[in-house]
Coordinates of C-alpha atoms in Angstrom, one line a residue:
M1 CA 53.1 3.6 -80.1
T2 CA 56.6 2.2 -79.3
E3 CA 57.0 -1.3 -78.1
T4 CA 58.5 -0.1 -74.8
R5 CA 55.6 2.1 -74.1
R6 CA 53.0 -0.5 -75.1
T7 CA 54.7 -3.1 -72.9
F8 CA 54.7 -0.7 -70.0
L9 CA 51.0 0.2 -70.4
K10 CA 50.0 -3.5 -70.8
S11 CA 51.8 -4.4 -67.5
T12 CA 50.1 -1.7 -65.6
T13 CA 46.7 -2.4 -67.0
L14 CA 46.7 -6.2 -66.3
A15 CA 48.3 -6.1 -62.9
G16 CA 46.0 -6.6 -59.9
A17 CA 42.8 -7.7 -61.7
T18 CA 40.9 -8.3 -58.4
L19 CA 39.1 -5.5 -56.6
A20 CA 41.4 -3.5 -54.3
A21 CA 40.7 -3.6 -50.6
G22 CA 38.6 -0.7 -49.5
C23 CA 37.3 0.1 -53.0
G24 CA 33.6 1.0 -52.6
T25 CA 30.7 0.3 -54.9
L26 CA 28.2 2.9 -56.1
G27 CA 26.3 4.0 -53.1
G28 CA 28.4 2.0 -50.6
A29 CA 27.5 -1.7 -50.0
P30 CA 27.4 -4.0 -53.1
S31 CA 24.0 -4.6 -54.6
Q32 CA 22.6 -6.4 -57.7
S33 CA 22.7 -3.1 -59.6
A34 CA 26.3 -2.4 -58.6
A35 CA 27.4 -5.9 -59.5
G36 CA 26.4 -5.3 -63.1
M37 CA 28.0 -1.8 -63.0
L38 CA 31.3 -3.2 -61.8
R39 CA 31.7 -6.1 -64.1
P40 CA 35.4 -6.6 -65.2
M41 CA 36.1 -6.0 -68.9
A42 CA 38.8 -7.6 -71.0
A43 CA 38.9 -4.5 -73.1
V44 CA 37.1 -1.2 -73.4
R45 CA 35.6 0.0 -76.7
W46 CA 35.2 3.8 -76.6
A47 CA 33.2 6.3 -78.6
V48 CA 33.8 10.0 -78.5
I49 CA 31.3 12.8 -79.1
G50 CA 33.0 16.2 -79.8
V51 CA 36.5 16.3 -81.1
G52 CA 37.5 19.9 -80.9
A53 CA 40.5 20.9 -78.9
R54 CA 39.5 18.9 -75.9
G55 CA 38.0 15.8 -77.4
S56 CA 40.8 15.3 -79.9
G57 CA 43.3 15.2 -77.1
H58 CA 41.2 12.6 -75.4
V59 CA 41.2 10.4 -78.5
E60 CA 45.0 10.6 -78.7
T61 CA 45.3 9.5 -75.1
L62 CA 42.8 6.7 -75.4
L63 CA 44.8 5.2 -78.3
M64 CA 47.8 5.0 -76.0
L65 CA 46.1 2.8 -73.4
D66 CA 46.4 -0.9 -73.7
G67 CA 43.0 -2.5 -73.8
A68 CA 41.4 0.6 -75.2
S69 CA 40.1 1.2 -78.7
V70 CA 38.1 3.9 -80.3
T71 CA 35.1 2.5 -82.2
A72 CA 33.3 5.6 -83.3
I73 CA 33.7 9.4 -83.3
C74 CA 31.0 12.0 -83.8
D75 CA 31.3 15.7 -84.5
T76 CA 29.1 18.0 -86.6
H77 CA 32.2 20.1 -87.6
A78 CA 33.3 18.1 -90.6
P79 CA 37.0 19.4 -90.7
S80 CA 37.5 18.4 -87.1
L81 CA 35.8 15.0 -87.6
T82 CA 37.9 14.2 -90.7
R83 CA 41.1 15.2 -89.1
V84 CA 40.7 13.2 -85.9
V85 CA 39.3 10.1 -87.6
A86 CA 42.3 10.1 -90.0
S87 CA 44.7 10.6 -87.1
A88 CA 43.1 7.8 -85.1
A89 CA 43.3 5.4 -88.1
K90 CA 47.0 6.2 -88.6
K91 CA 47.9 5.6 -85.0
S92 CA 45.8 2.5 -84.3
G93 CA 45.5 0.8 -87.7
H94 CA 41.7 0.9 -87.4
E95 CA 39.5 3.7 -88.8
P96 CA 36.7 4.6 -86.3
A97 CA 33.2 4.9 -87.7
S98 CA 32.4 8.6 -88.2
Y99 CA 29.1 10.4 -87.5
G100 CA 28.0 14.0 -88.0
A101 CA 30.0 15.0 -91.1
D102 CA 26.7 16.1 -92.7
G103 CA 26.0 18.5 -89.8
N104 CA 23.1 16.5 -88.5
P105 CA 22.8 17.6 -84.8
N106 CA 21.3 14.2 -83.9
A107 CA 24.0 12.1 -85.4
W108 CA 25.3 11.2 -81.9
K109 CA 22.0 9.4 -81.2
H110 CA 22.5 7.1 -84.2
M111 CA 26.0 6.4 -82.9
L112 CA 24.7 5.2 -79.6
D113 CA 22.6 2.6 -81.3
R114 CA 25.8 0.6 -82.0
D115 CA 26.4 -2.5 -79.9
D116 CA 30.2 -2.3 -80.1
I117 CA 30.6 0.6 -77.7
D118 CA 31.3 0.2 -73.9
A119 CA 31.9 3.7 -72.9
V120 CA 31.1 7.2 -74.3
L121 CA 33.3 10.2 -73.8
I122 CA 31.5 13.5 -74.2
A123 CA 33.3 16.8 -74.9
T124 CA 30.6 19.1 -76.2
P125 CA 29.1 22.4 -75.2
W126 CA 27.8 22.5 -71.7
E127 CA 24.1 22.3 -72.4
L128 CA 24.6 19.0 -74.2
H129 CA 26.4 17.2 -71.4
T130 CA 23.5 15.9 -69.4
P131 CA 21.3 14.9 -72.4
M132 CA 24.1 13.0 -74.0
A133 CA 25.3 11.3 -70.8
V134 CA 21.8 10.2 -69.9
A135 CA 21.2 8.8 -73.4
A136 CA 24.6 7.0 -73.3
M137 CA 23.7 5.2 -70.1
Q138 CA 20.2 4.4 -71.3
S139 CA 21.8 2.7 -74.3
G140 CA 23.9 0.5 -72.0
K141 CA 27.2 2.5 -72.1
H142 CA 29.2 4.0 -69.3
A143 CA 29.3 7.8 -69.6
F144 CA 32.3 10.1 -69.2
V145 CA 31.3 13.7 -69.5
E146 CA 33.4 16.9 -69.5
V147 CA 32.9 19.6 -66.8
P148 CA 30.4 20.7 -65.7
A149 CA 28.3 17.6 -66.0
A150 CA 25.0 19.4 -65.4
L151 CA 23.7 23.0 -65.5
T152 CA 20.5 22.6 -63.3
I153 CA 19.6 20.6 -60.2
D154 CA 17.1 18.7 -62.3
E155 CA 19.9 17.6 -64.6
C156 CA 22.0 16.6 -61.6
W157 CA 19.2 14.3 -60.5
D158 CA 18.8 13.0 -64.1
L159 CA 22.4 11.8 -64.1
V160 CA 22.0 10.2 -60.6
D161 CA 18.7 8.5 -61.4
T162 CA 19.8 7.2 -64.8
S163 CA 23.1 5.8 -63.5
E164 CA 21.3 3.9 -60.7
K165 CA 18.5 2.7 -62.9
T166 CA 20.8 1.5 -65.8
S167 CA 23.7 0.2 -63.6
R168 CA 26.1 2.3 -65.7
Q169 CA 28.8 4.5 -64.3
C170 CA 28.9 8.2 -65.0
M171 CA 32.1 10.1 -64.4
M172 CA 32.7 13.8 -64.8
L173 CA 36.1 14.2 -66.4
E174 CA 37.6 16.5 -63.7
N175 CA 41.2 16.1 -64.7
V176 CA 42.6 18.4 -61.9
N177 CA 42.0 15.6 -59.4
Y178 CA 44.8 13.7 -61.2
G179 CA 47.4 16.5 -61.1
R180 CA 50.6 15.5 -59.4
E181 CA 50.3 18.2 -56.7
E182 CA 46.6 17.3 -56.0
L183 CA 47.4 13.6 -55.8
M184 CA 50.2 14.3 -53.4
L185 CA 48.0 16.5 -51.2
L186 CA 45.4 13.7 -51.1
N187 CA 48.1 11.3 -49.9
M188 CA 49.3 13.8 -47.3
V189 CA 45.8 14.2 -46.0
R190 CA 45.2 10.4 -45.8
R191 CA 48.4 10.0 -43.8
G192 CA 47.3 12.7 -41.3
L193 CA 50.0 15.2 -42.1
L194 CA 47.7 18.3 -41.8
G195 CA 45.7 16.9 -38.9
E196 CA 41.9 17.3 -38.9
L197 CA 40.9 19.4 -41.9
L198 CA 38.9 22.5 -41.1
H199 CA 38.8 24.7 -44.2
G200 CA 39.6 24.6 -47.9
E201 CA 39.9 27.2 -50.7
A202 CA 39.3 26.3 -54.3
S203 CA 39.1 28.4 -57.5
Y204 CA 39.2 28.6 -61.2
I205 CA 40.7 32.0 -62.0
H206 CA 41.8 32.0 -65.7
D207 CA 41.7 35.0 -68.1
L208 CA 39.8 33.5 -71.1
R209 CA 38.7 36.7 -72.8
S210 CA 40.6 35.7 -75.9
Q211 CA 38.1 32.9 -76.5
M212 CA 35.7 35.7 -77.6
F213 CA 37.7 35.7 -80.9
E214 CA 36.2 32.2 -81.6
V215 CA 33.0 33.7 -83.0
D216 CA 31.7 31.0 -85.4
H217 CA 33.5 27.9 -84.2
G218 CA 35.4 26.8 -81.1
T219 CA 34.8 27.2 -77.3
G220 CA 34.2 30.9 -77.4
S221 CA 31.4 30.6 -80.0
W222 CA 29.1 28.8 -77.5
R223 CA 30.6 29.8 -74.2
T224 CA 30.5 33.6 -74.6
P225 CA 26.7 33.8 -74.4
H226 CA 26.8 32.2 -71.0
Y227 CA 28.6 35.2 -69.7
A228 CA 25.9 37.4 -71.0
H229 CA 22.9 35.5 -69.8
D230 CA 23.9 33.4 -66.8
Q231 CA 24.9 34.3 -63.2
G232 CA 26.9 32.8 -60.4
N233 CA 29.9 30.4 -60.7
L234 CA 29.8 28.8 -64.2
Y235 CA 32.8 26.6 -63.8
P236 CA 33.4 25.5 -60.2
T237 CA 34.8 22.0 -60.4
H238 CA 38.5 22.4 -61.3
G239 CA 39.4 23.8 -57.9
L240 CA 36.6 22.2 -55.9
G241 CA 37.0 18.6 -57.0
P242 CA 40.4 18.0 -55.4
V243 CA 39.4 19.7 -52.1
A244 CA 36.1 17.7 -52.0
H245 CA 38.1 14.5 -52.4
C246 CA 40.4 15.5 -49.6
M247 CA 37.4 16.3 -47.4
D248 CA 35.7 13.0 -48.2
V249 CA 32.6 14.6 -49.6
N250 CA 30.0 11.9 -50.4
R251 CA 32.2 9.5 -48.5
G252 CA 31.7 10.5 -44.9
D253 CA 30.8 14.2 -45.3
L254 CA 28.4 16.1 -47.5
F255 CA 27.9 19.6 -48.9
D256 CA 25.1 21.1 -46.8
H257 CA 24.5 24.6 -48.1
L258 CA 26.2 27.6 -49.8
V259 CA 26.0 31.3 -50.0
S260 CA 27.3 33.2 -53.1
M261 CA 27.8 36.7 -54.3
S262 CA 29.2 38.2 -57.6
T263 CA 30.8 41.4 -58.6
P264 CA 29.3 43.6 -61.4
A265 CA 29.8 42.4 -65.0
R266 CA 32.4 44.6 -66.6
G267 CA 35.2 42.9 -68.4
R268 CA 33.5 41.1 -71.2
A269 CA 31.6 44.3 -72.4
L270 CA 34.9 46.3 -72.3
F271 CA 36.7 43.6 -74.2
A272 CA 34.0 43.4 -76.8
K273 CA 33.9 47.1 -77.3
A274 CA 37.7 47.3 -77.6
N275 CA 38.1 44.4 -80.0
F276 CA 34.9 44.1 -82.2
P277 CA 32.9 46.5 -84.4
A278 CA 30.0 48.3 -82.8
D279 CA 27.5 46.1 -84.7
H280 CA 29.2 42.8 -83.8
K281 CA 26.9 40.3 -82.0
W282 CA 29.2 40.5 -78.9
N283 CA 28.3 44.2 -78.7
K284 CA 24.6 43.7 -79.2
F285 CA 23.8 42.1 -75.8
E286 CA 21.6 44.5 -73.9
N287 CA 23.4 43.5 -70.7
W288 CA 26.2 41.3 -69.6
N289 CA 24.6 39.6 -66.6
C290 CA 27.2 37.2 -65.2
G291 CA 29.5 39.0 -62.6
D292 CA 33.2 38.9 -63.4
F293 CA 34.2 37.5 -60.1
S294 CA 32.1 35.0 -58.1
T295 CA 32.7 33.9 -54.5
S296 CA 30.8 31.2 -52.7
L297 CA 31.1 29.7 -49.3
I298 CA 30.1 26.1 -48.8
K299 CA 29.2 24.7 -45.3
L300 CA 29.6 20.9 -44.9
Q301 CA 27.7 18.6 -42.7
S302 CA 30.8 18.3 -40.5
G303 CA 30.9 22.1 -40.0
R304 CA 34.0 22.5 -42.2
T305 CA 34.0 25.2 -44.8
I306 CA 35.2 25.7 -48.4
M307 CA 35.6 29.0 -50.3
V308 CA 35.0 28.6 -54.0
Q309 CA 35.9 31.4 -56.4
W310 CA 35.6 31.8 -60.2
D311 CA 36.7 34.4 -62.7
E312 CA 37.4 33.9 -66.4
T313 CA 37.4 37.6 -67.3
S314 CA 39.7 39.7 -65.1
P315 CA 43.3 40.4 -66.1
R316 CA 45.4 38.4 -63.6
P317 CA 47.5 35.3 -63.5
Y318 CA 46.0 31.8 -63.4
T319 CA 45.3 30.1 -60.1
R320 CA 43.2 27.4 -58.5
H321 CA 44.3 28.2 -54.9
N322 CA 44.2 24.5 -53.9
Y323 CA 44.4 25.4 -50.2
L324 CA 43.7 23.2 -47.2
Q325 CA 43.9 24.2 -43.5
G326 CA 44.1 21.6 -40.8
T327 CA 44.8 21.5 -37.1
K328 CA 48.5 20.7 -37.7
G329 CA 49.1 23.1 -40.6
A330 CA 48.3 24.2 -44.1
F331 CA 49.1 23.5 -47.7
G332 CA 48.6 26.0 -50.5
G333 CA 49.0 26.1 -54.2
F334 CA 50.1 28.6 -56.8
P335 CA 52.9 28.6 -55.8
N336 CA 53.0 25.3 -53.9
R337 CA 53.9 25.8 -50.2
I338 CA 53.4 24.1 -46.8
A339 CA 53.6 25.2 -43.2
L340 CA 53.2 22.8 -40.2
D341 CA 53.3 23.0 -36.5
V342 CA 54.4 19.5 -35.5
P343 CA 57.4 17.9 -33.7
V344 CA 60.3 17.2 -36.0
T345 CA 59.9 13.5 -35.3
E346 CA 56.6 13.6 -37.2
L347 CA 58.2 14.9 -40.4
P348 CA 59.5 12.5 -43.1
A349 CA 63.2 12.0 -43.3
T350 CA 63.5 13.8 -46.6
V351 CA 62.2 17.0 -44.9
R352 CA 64.2 16.6 -41.7
A353 CA 67.3 16.4 -43.7
K354 CA 66.7 20.0 -44.9
M355 CA 66.2 21.4 -41.4
K356 CA 68.7 22.6 -38.8
P357 CA 70.3 19.8 -36.7
D358 CA 69.0 21.3 -33.4
A359 CA 65.4 21.9 -34.7
K360 CA 62.7 20.4 -32.4
R361 CA 59.6 21.6 -34.2
S362 CA 58.5 22.8 -37.6
D363 CA 57.8 26.5 -38.1
S364 CA 54.2 27.3 -39.0
H365 CA 55.0 31.0 -39.3
S366 CA 56.8 30.6 -42.6
W367 CA 56.1 28.7 -45.7
S368 CA 58.3 25.9 -47.0
M369 CA 58.5 26.5 -50.7
D370 CA 60.9 23.6 -51.6
M371 CA 58.5 20.8 -52.7
K372 CA 61.1 18.3 -53.7
P373 CA 61.5 16.6 -50.3
W374 CA 57.7 16.5 -49.9
F375 CA 57.2 14.9 -53.3
E376 CA 59.9 12.3 -52.4
A377 CA 57.9 11.5 -49.2
F378 CA 54.3 11.8 -50.4
D379 CA 54.1 11.4 -54.2
H380 CA 51.0 9.4 -54.9
P381 CA 51.6 5.8 -55.9
M382 CA 49.6 6.3 -59.0
W383 CA 51.8 9.2 -60.1
K384 CA 54.9 7.1 -59.3
K385 CA 53.7 4.4 -61.6
V386 CA 52.7 6.5 -64.7
G387 CA 53.7 10.0 -63.9
E388 CA 56.8 10.1 -66.1
L389 CA 54.8 8.8 -69.1
A390 CA 52.0 11.1 -68.3
A391 CA 54.2 14.2 -68.2
K392 CA 55.5 13.3 -71.7
H393 CA 52.3 12.4 -73.4
G394 CA 49.3 13.9 -71.4
G395 CA 47.9 17.4 -71.4
H396 CA 47.9 19.9 -68.5
G397 CA 51.1 18.6 -67.0
G398 CA 50.1 14.9 -67.4
M399 CA 46.8 15.0 -65.4
D400 CA 44.7 14.3 -68.6
F401 CA 46.7 11.1 -69.2
V402 CA 46.5 9.9 -65.6
M403 CA 42.7 10.5 -65.5
L404 CA 41.9 8.4 -68.6
W405 CA 44.5 5.8 -67.6
R406 CA 42.9 5.4 -64.2
A407 CA 39.4 5.3 -65.8
Q408 CA 40.5 2.5 -68.2
Q409 CA 42.1 0.6 -65.2
C410 CA 38.9 0.8 -63.2
L411 CA 36.6 -0.3 -66.1
M412 CA 38.8 -3.3 -66.9
K413 CA 39.1 -4.4 -63.3
G414 CA 35.4 -3.9 -62.5
K415 CA 36.1 -1.2 -60.0
L416 CA 34.2 1.9 -59.0
L417 CA 35.6 5.0 -60.6
D418 CA 37.2 7.6 -58.3
Q419 CA 34.7 10.2 -59.4
T420 CA 31.2 8.8 -59.1
V421 CA 27.9 10.2 -60.5
Y422 CA 27.3 11.6 -57.0
D423 CA 30.4 13.7 -57.3
A424 CA 29.4 14.8 -60.8
A425 CA 26.0 16.0 -59.4
A426 CA 27.3 17.6 -56.1
W427 CA 30.2 19.5 -57.7
S428 CA 28.1 20.6 -60.7
A429 CA 25.3 21.8 -58.4
V430 CA 27.4 24.7 -57.3
T431 CA 26.5 26.5 -60.6
P432 CA 22.7 26.6 -60.2
L433 CA 22.8 27.0 -56.5
S434 CA 25.3 30.0 -56.7
R435 CA 23.1 31.6 -59.3
A436 CA 20.0 31.2 -57.1
S437 CA 21.9 32.6 -54.1
V438 CA 23.1 35.7 -56.1
E439 CA 19.7 36.4 -57.5
Q440 CA 18.2 36.2 -54.0
G441 CA 20.6 38.5 -52.2
S442 CA 23.2 35.9 -51.2
A443 CA 20.6 33.8 -49.5
P444 CA 21.7 30.3 -48.3
M445 CA 20.9 27.5 -50.8
K446 CA 20.6 23.9 -49.6
F447 CA 22.4 21.1 -51.5
P448 CA 20.3 18.0 -52.3
D449 CA 21.7 14.8 -50.9
F450 CA 22.3 13.1 -54.2
T451 CA 23.5 10.0 -52.4
R452 CA 20.2 9.6 -50.5
G453 CA 22.1 9.1 -47.3
K454 CA 24.7 6.6 -48.6
W455 CA 27.5 9.2 -47.9
R456 CA 27.4 8.0 -44.3
T457 CA 28.7 4.5 -45.1
T458 CA 30.6 5.0 -48.4
P459 CA 34.4 4.6 -47.7
P460 CA 36.9 7.3 -48.6
I461 CA 38.9 6.9 -51.9
A462 CA 41.7 4.5 -51.3
I463 CA 45.3 5.5 -52.1
E464 CA 46.1 3.0 -54.9
A465 CA 48.8 2.5 -57.5
E466 CA 46.5 0.9 -60.1

C-alpha cells in the first residue's frame, strides 16, 4: 500500500468517532444487548472462510483498510489457501494462520476457537452460510456472510435469534447496495426527488451457464445442482437490496407477502446436452426442476409493490432493473435514466443548466439519459469520499470496496451496520417463499416479521459520508 493511500484511508477511518445522529441500533432503541454489539473498536481483526474468486478479493480489500488485519484464513482447497495466504503475507508483512489445507471440512470450526478474531467473513457455498454465521456469532465474532445469507425460513430465524442472543452483528454482504448509481438513487429518494414511492422493480438477470464448466472446483461445481433440484428465485438480493433500502423496509415498512411463478426449466439441460458427453453428471439429472425465469411480486405493509425477477440461464444481456416509481417521476437502470414531472424550480441547478431557457416543467414523457448533472447534484457523500479510490481498487465498479470500507468504519465507531441481520433474513426469505409459492400454484406466501415489530420505530438509514 502506498503512503498516500494509507494516509487517506487512515483519515477517513478515524474521522468522526462518535455515533452519527440518526444512526439506529439493532431493533431500534438502545438496549443492554445493543450496547455490547455497538462497542467501538480501535482495530478490527478479520478471519475469512472461503478464498475462491470472491473471498480472495475480499482479503485484498481488507488489507487496504487502515485498522483492519487478517488474522486467519480457512479453505479446504489447498492451492487457493496457499495462494491467498502468501499474497496476504506479502502485502501486509504478516502471514495469516491457515486452516483447511488438509481438506478437513470442519477446519473452520477450529479457527473460530481463536480469541484474536473480531469479525468473520464467509464466502462459501450457499448451504454453509447460515451454519458458519451462527457459529461465528456464538464464538463471539461479528458475522459477514455472502448472499444469500439463508436458504430456509428456519435458517433466517437462526440468524436473527443468534444475533440478538449473542449481541453480535450479522451482515449479508450485499455489495450492490454500495454501487454508485444505487447510492445516488438512495440520496435522491431521501431528498424527495421522486415524491412518494409506489412501486419498485429489481432483478438479477445474468447468463451464468458457463459456470457449468466448473465441474470439480469453483462456483459451478456446487451451484449447478441447485438449478436441478430447487425452485423459485435462488438469488434475489442483488436487485432487491437497494430497492428495499429506498423503501425503508424494516425501518418504517415491511415485506408483507409475495406471489411467485416460474417458467419451465429448459436452458441448463440444453446447455449440458450441447457441451458435455451424454454420460456426464450434468446430463444424468432426471429432471431440471428450477424454472429458467422467476417472477415474484412483493406487497409491502404500506401497500407499495416490488417486482423481483431472476434468471441465470437465458441468453440475454445482464440487468438488475433498479427501477423506482414515485408520484413525481421514475428512475430506471440498465441504462440509467430518469423522468420527472416537477416544476423546473424543483430541479438542481446542474440539471436546469441543461434545459431550454423557457422551460417551466420537466418532461415525464421522455427519459433523460445524461446522468452527469444528476451525479453532480445527488452523488452520495460516501461515494464522494472514497469513490475514486474504490473505482481503482474495488471489484464490480468499486462497490465491493465501499461495502467493506463502510463495514470497517461502522465496526470501529461502534455503529450499527447499514444492512442488519433483519435485512439478511427478509431479503433471503424470498428464496424459500418463492419456492413455496411456485409449488402451490402461485399462492400468496406471508413474510415473517423478523424484527418482531421493531420495524415501526427503527429509523431509516442516514445519508452519511463515513
